[in-house]
Short mmCIF file of C-alpha atoms in Angstrom, two decimals:
data_model
loop_
_atom_site.label_atom_id
_atom_site.label_comp_id
_atom_site.label_asym_id
_atom_site.label_seq_id
_atom_site.Cartn_x
_atom_site.Cartn_y
_atom_site.Cartn_z
CA MET A 1 -5.00 10.99 -22.32
CA ALA A 2 -8.69 11.73 -22.83
CA GLY A 3 -10.11 14.90 -21.35
CA GLY A 4 -12.13 13.13 -18.65
CA ALA A 5 -9.17 11.00 -17.60
CA LEU A 6 -6.97 14.08 -17.41
CA LEU A 7 -9.49 15.83 -15.16
CA LYS A 8 -9.74 12.78 -12.87
CA TYR A 9 -5.95 12.55 -12.62
CA ALA A 10 -5.73 16.28 -11.87
CA ARG A 11 -8.36 15.89 -9.15
CA ASP A 12 -6.50 12.98 -7.52
CA ALA A 13 -2.97 14.33 -8.00
CA LEU A 14 -3.67 17.97 -7.18
CA PHE A 15 -6.77 18.17 -5.00
CA SER A 16 -6.94 14.97 -2.93
CA LYS A 17 -7.88 15.43 0.71
CA THR A 18 -4.36 14.94 2.10
CA SER A 19 -1.02 15.89 0.59
CA SER A 20 0.25 12.35 1.18
CA ASP A 21 -2.57 10.98 -0.99
CA ARG A 22 -1.69 13.45 -3.74
CA GLU A 23 1.98 12.46 -3.54
CA LEU A 24 1.08 8.76 -3.61
CA VAL A 25 -0.90 9.12 -6.85
CA LYS A 26 1.90 11.14 -8.46
CA LEU A 27 4.66 8.70 -7.41
CA ALA A 28 2.69 5.62 -8.49
CA ARG A 29 1.87 7.11 -11.87
CA LYS A 30 5.43 8.29 -12.49
CA ALA A 31 6.87 4.85 -11.56
CA CYS A 32 4.38 3.01 -13.84
CA VAL A 33 3.15 0.90 -10.94
CA ARG A 34 1.23 -2.26 -11.88
CA ARG A 35 1.60 -4.54 -8.82
CA ILE A 36 0.51 -3.07 -5.49
CA VAL A 37 0.63 -4.57 -2.00
CA GLU A 38 -0.99 -2.72 0.91
CA VAL A 39 -0.22 -3.94 4.42
CA GLY A 40 -3.13 -2.78 6.56
CA ILE A 41 -5.67 -0.79 4.53
CA GLU A 42 -5.46 2.65 6.04
CA SER A 43 -8.11 4.32 3.92
CA PRO A 44 -10.40 2.62 1.40
CA GLU A 45 -10.92 6.02 -0.25
CA ARG A 46 -7.16 6.42 -0.81
CA THR A 47 -6.98 2.91 -2.28
CA VAL A 48 -9.93 3.65 -4.58
CA ARG A 49 -8.25 6.84 -5.86
CA LEU A 50 -4.96 5.03 -6.44
CA LEU A 51 -6.47 2.01 -8.20
CA SER A 52 -8.82 4.17 -10.28
CA GLU A 53 -5.91 6.19 -11.62
CA LEU A 54 -3.63 3.23 -12.28
CA ALA A 55 -6.32 0.95 -13.79
CA ARG A 56 -7.47 3.78 -16.07
CA ARG A 57 -3.95 3.92 -17.50
CA ASP A 58 -3.09 0.19 -17.59
CA GLU A 59 -5.19 -2.98 -17.76
CA GLY A 60 -2.70 -5.21 -15.91
CA VAL A 61 -2.93 -3.63 -12.45
CA THR A 62 -3.06 -6.07 -9.52
CA TYR A 63 -3.74 -5.16 -5.92
CA SER A 64 -3.19 -7.31 -2.83
CA GLY A 65 -4.36 -6.01 0.53
CA PHE A 66 -3.71 -7.49 3.98
CA ASP A 67 -5.96 -6.30 6.78
CA ALA A 68 -7.71 -7.53 9.92
CA PHE A 69 -11.02 -6.35 8.37
CA GLU A 70 -13.86 -7.34 10.75
CA GLN A 71 -11.31 -8.13 13.49
CA ARG A 72 -9.90 -4.60 13.65
CA GLU A 73 -9.10 -3.19 17.07
CA ALA A 74 -11.51 -0.89 18.88
CA GLY A 75 -11.05 2.70 17.77
CA GLU A 76 -10.15 1.79 14.19
CA GLU A 77 -12.60 2.45 11.39
CA PRO A 78 -14.60 -0.75 10.77
CA LEU A 79 -13.89 -2.40 7.43
CA SER A 80 -15.83 -5.32 5.95
CA LEU A 81 -13.92 -7.79 3.76
CA LEU A 82 -16.88 -8.32 1.44
CA ALA A 83 -17.72 -4.61 1.10
CA THR A 84 -14.09 -3.72 0.51
CA HIS A 85 -13.74 -6.37 -2.19
CA ARG A 86 -16.90 -5.13 -3.92
CA LEU A 87 -15.64 -1.55 -3.76
CA LEU A 88 -12.18 -2.30 -5.17
CA ALA A 89 -13.03 -5.05 -7.69
CA GLY A 90 -15.15 -2.70 -9.79
CA LEU A 91 -12.21 -0.41 -10.52
CA GLY A 92 -10.60 -2.46 -13.27
CA ALA A 93 -7.76 -3.96 -11.23
CA LYS A 94 -7.35 -7.58 -10.19
CA VAL A 95 -7.99 -7.49 -6.43
CA ARG A 96 -6.89 -10.02 -3.82
CA LEU A 97 -7.71 -9.34 -0.16
CA THR A 98 -6.30 -11.45 2.64
CA PRO A 99 -7.94 -11.24 6.08
CA GLY A 100 -5.92 -11.52 9.27
CA GLU A 101 -3.23 -9.64 11.11
CA PRO A 102 -0.82 -8.26 8.49
CA GLU A 103 2.25 -9.70 10.21
CA ALA A 104 0.76 -13.21 10.11
CA THR A 105 -0.63 -13.04 6.57
CA MET A 106 2.70 -11.84 5.15
CA ALA A 107 4.25 -15.21 5.94
CA ALA A 108 1.56 -17.00 3.95
CA MET A 109 1.43 -14.61 1.00
CA ALA A 110 4.92 -13.15 0.48
CA ASN A 111 6.07 -15.84 -1.94
CA HIS A 112 2.97 -15.27 -4.10
CA LEU A 113 3.75 -11.57 -4.53
CA PRO A 114 7.22 -11.29 -6.07
CA ASP A 115 8.30 -8.19 -7.98
CA SER A 116 5.73 -5.85 -6.44
CA ASP A 117 6.08 -2.31 -7.75
CA LEU A 118 4.53 -0.52 -4.77
CA ILE A 119 4.31 -1.65 -1.16
CA LEU A 120 2.25 0.52 1.20
CA LEU A 121 3.09 0.01 4.86
CA PRO A 122 0.87 0.88 7.83
CA ARG A 123 1.25 4.23 9.52
CA ASP A 124 2.77 2.89 12.73
CA MET A 125 5.44 0.60 11.23
CA ASP A 126 8.16 1.86 13.57
CA SER A 127 6.14 2.00 16.76
CA ARG A 128 4.75 -1.54 16.80
CA SER A 129 6.18 -4.99 16.57
CA ALA A 130 6.18 -5.55 12.82
CA THR A 131 9.29 -7.66 12.39
CA GLY A 132 7.35 -10.21 10.34
CA VAL A 133 6.46 -7.57 7.79
CA TRP A 134 10.05 -6.35 7.41
CA PHE A 135 11.39 -9.89 7.10
CA TYR A 136 9.28 -10.66 4.02
CA LEU A 137 9.55 -7.35 2.13
CA PRO A 138 12.78 -8.08 0.19
CA ARG A 139 11.34 -11.23 -1.39
CA MET A 140 8.35 -9.20 -2.57
CA SER A 141 10.51 -6.43 -4.04
CA HIS A 142 12.67 -5.68 -7.05
CA PRO A 143 15.31 -2.91 -7.26
CA GLY A 144 12.73 -0.34 -8.41
CA THR A 145 10.04 -1.13 -5.83
CA LEU A 146 8.58 1.84 -4.00
CA VAL A 147 8.15 1.08 -0.30
CA LEU A 148 6.06 3.83 1.30
CA SER A 149 4.40 4.62 4.60
CA CYS A 150 2.30 7.53 5.77
CA GLU A 151 3.51 9.45 8.82
CA SER A 152 2.45 12.52 10.73
CA ASP A 153 4.85 15.43 10.93
CA PRO A 154 5.20 17.54 14.13
CA LYS A 155 2.42 19.85 12.91
CA GLY A 156 0.05 16.90 12.51
CA ALA A 157 0.03 16.89 8.71
CA ASP A 158 0.38 13.60 6.86
CA THR A 159 3.59 13.03 4.93
CA LEU A 160 4.65 10.17 2.72
CA ARG A 161 7.85 8.40 3.71
CA VAL A 162 9.82 6.64 0.98
CA TRP A 163 11.85 3.75 2.41
CA PRO A 164 15.10 3.19 0.50
CA MET A 165 15.63 -0.46 -0.42
CA ALA A 166 18.88 -0.48 1.58
CA ASP A 167 16.88 0.37 4.74
CA VAL A 168 14.29 -2.28 3.91
CA LYS A 169 17.00 -4.91 3.51
CA ASP A 170 18.71 -3.82 6.76
CA ARG A 171 15.43 -4.10 8.68
CA SER A 172 14.76 -7.46 7.04
CA LEU A 173 18.13 -8.80 8.18
CA ALA A 174 17.51 -7.51 11.69
CA ALA A 175 14.11 -9.24 11.70
CA SER A 176 15.39 -12.58 10.40
CA PRO A 177 15.21 -15.61 12.72
CA ALA A 178 19.01 -15.98 12.46
CA ALA A 179 19.46 -12.45 13.83
CA ALA A 180 17.19 -13.26 16.78
CA ALA A 181 19.25 -16.32 17.72
#
């Protein structure tokens, strides 16, 4: 690793703004992540740090992001589809952004994203109705897929939650139309 690349990795893995961002960069690098899916772009800066690190190491990195973009709810940071694409496309990764509510866009895109190495879930996955997201995750995964979400601990600090594939599959079964019948 060249000196400049080592310094950039050290900055992202050791000195990122939140500990969950630091952990994300370390986990993704250790797992040799190449195919990333982000359901609801929580922080463009976090995504830039992640893609910069992974694309610097490997040319075949692909990123797919689902977000409401201009249709985000009041109180959420505004995010333009065009500006986000411009920001991420210049990082050396193949970028595909899909506008719309993440639960709805998963149905349209899940079959196009098999064998994803890293799936980043929105912060409030447990607290909102996200059955559509859970239903499609297994078809986007392989046994080594990292499924992660960011959560706040009781002290208010961000932590990274790693979802075991067994839990993902259980939630997928519970979200299936057959289970609802």
